[in-house]
Amino acid sequence: MSAGGDPADMDVETVLAPVDGSEAAMEAFEYAVAIADRYDAGVHALLVLGEAASRGLGDVDEERVAAHSEEVMASAEEIAGETPLNHSSAYGFSASRLTQHPGSVILDAADDVAADFIVLPREPVTGDPEAVIEKAAEYVLAYATQPVLSV
């Protein structure tokens, strides 16, 4: 799409929607589904795991992480309805790769799934350890090569 072009001329096949289970992320996911529906595209839900699960900090209950993942994806499937949906998960942090953080993970995933559009929440940092995506919005807005909607 050229500058000043009609958004209807934009070619969108995959909308990336990072989710972490937070209310803000699931509300943003609803926007991602609406955009996918508008462009007859699919949605790729990326579950971004928080710092405790990513780095194995403290007593990480793997069963709880798995249950949380299943719960988030079940919610995404319910919201998506008939909209084609794929999903994956990624660790938002790494003890061995210091440059890995939720923003870089989202952009790497966007490249991996050939996303044409990214939708993510933009909220003040709440301190909720599960809400990792809200920390990434500014980074994604600054460095994404795709259009980004931050809601």
C-alpha positions in Angstrom: 0.0 0.0 0.0 1.4 3.3 -0.9 1.3 6.3 1.4 -2.2 7.8 1.3 -3.5 4.6 -0.4 -6.8 3.0 0.2 -6.7 0.5 3.1 -9.0 -1.8 1.0 -6.0 -2.2 -1.4 -3.9 -3.7 1.3 -3.1 -7.4 0.9 -3.5 -9.2 4.2 -3.3 -13.0 4.5 -2.1 -13.4 8.1 -2.8 -11.3 11.1 -0.5 -12.0 14.1 -2.1 -11.5 17.5 0.2 -12.0 20.5 -1.7 -13.2 23.5 -0.7 -13.8 27.1 -4.1 -14.4 28.8 -4.5 -10.9 30.0 -7.8 -9.1 29.4 -6.1 -6.5 27.3 -4.5 -9.1 25.0 -7.8 -10.9 24.5 -9.6 -7.7 23.7 -6.8 -6.9 21.1 -7.3 -10.5 19.8 -11.0 -9.5 19.0 -9.6 -6.7 16.8 -7.3 -9.1 15.1 -10.2 -11.4 14.2 -12.2 -8.4 12.9 -9.2 -7.3 10.7 -8.8 -10.9 9.5 -12.5 -11.1 8.6 -12.3 -7.8 6.8 -9.5 -9.0 4.6 -10.6 -12.6 4.4 -7.4 -13.6 6.2 -6.4 -15.9 8.9 -5.2 -15.2 12.5 -2.1 -16.6 14.1 -2.3 -16.4 17.9 1.1 -16.3 19.5 1.1 -17.2 23.2 4.0 -15.3 24.8 5.1 -17.0 28.0 6.2 -14.7 30.9 9.5 -14.4 32.5 9.0 -17.0 35.3 8.1 -19.7 32.8 10.7 -18.6 30.2 13.7 -18.5 32.6 12.5 -21.2 35.0 12.5 -18.7 37.9 11.4 -20.1 41.2 9.0 -23.0 41.3 7.6 -23.1 37.8 4.6 -25.5 37.7 4.8 -27.0 34.2 1.3 -28.3 34.5 0.0 -24.9 35.4 1.8 -23.4 32.5 0.3 -26.0 30.2 -3.2 -25.5 31.6 -2.8 -21.7 31.2 -1.7 -22.2 27.6 -4.7 -24.5 26.8 -7.0 -22.0 28.5 -5.7 -19.0 26.5 -5.9 -20.9 23.2 -9.4 -22.2 24.0 -10.5 -18.6 24.5 -8.8 -17.6 21.2 -10.6 -20.3 19.4 -13.9 -19.2 20.9 -13.3 -15.6 19.8 -12.1 -16.6 16.3 -15.2 -18.6 15.6 -15.2 -19.3 11.9 -12.1 -17.3 11.2 -9.1 -19.5 10.3 -6.8 -19.7 13.3 -3.3 -21.1 13.8 -1.3 -20.8 17.0 2.1 -21.2 18.5 3.9 -20.3 21.7 7.2 -18.7 22.5 9.2 -17.8 25.5 9.2 -14.0 26.1 12.7 -14.1 27.7 15.9 -16.1 27.6 18.6 -16.5 30.2 21.1 -17.3 27.4 20.1 -14.7 24.8 19.9 -11.3 26.5 18.4 -9.6 23.5 15.3 -11.8 23.6 12.3 -10.1 25.1 8.6 -10.0 24.3 9.0 -7.4 21.6 11.7 -9.2 19.7 9.9 -12.5 20.1 6.7 -11.0 18.6 8.7 -9.6 15.6 10.5 -12.8 15.0 7.2 -14.7 15.1 5.7 -12.2 12.6 8.6 -13.0 10.2 8.2 -16.8 10.9 4.5 -16.9 10.0 4.8 -14.2 7.3 2.3 -12.0 9.1 1.0 -9.0 7.1 -0.5 -7.2 10.1 0.1 -7.2 13.9 -2.5 -6.4 16.5 -1.5 -6.2 20.2 -2.6 -4.4 23.3 -1.1 -1.1 24.4 -1.7 -0.7 28.1 0.3 0.8 30.9 2.4 -1.9 32.6 0.2 -3.3 35.3 2.8 -5.4 37.1 0.8 -8.6 36.4 3.4 -11.3 35.7 1.2 -12.9 33.1 0.8 -9.7 31.1 4.0 -9.8 29.2 2.8 -8.3 25.9 1.9 -4.9 27.3 5.7 -4.4 27.8 6.3 -5.1 24.1 3.9 -2.7 22.4 6.3 0.3 22.0 9.1 -1.9 20.7 6.8 -3.6 18.2 5.4 -0.2 17.1 9.0 1.2 16.6 10.5 -1.8 14.7 7.8 -3.7 12.9 7.9 -3.7 9.1 4.2 -4.7 9.0 1.3 -2.4 9.9 0.5 -2.5 13.6 -2.7 -1.8 15.4 -2.1 -1.2 19.1 -5.4 -1.1 21.1 
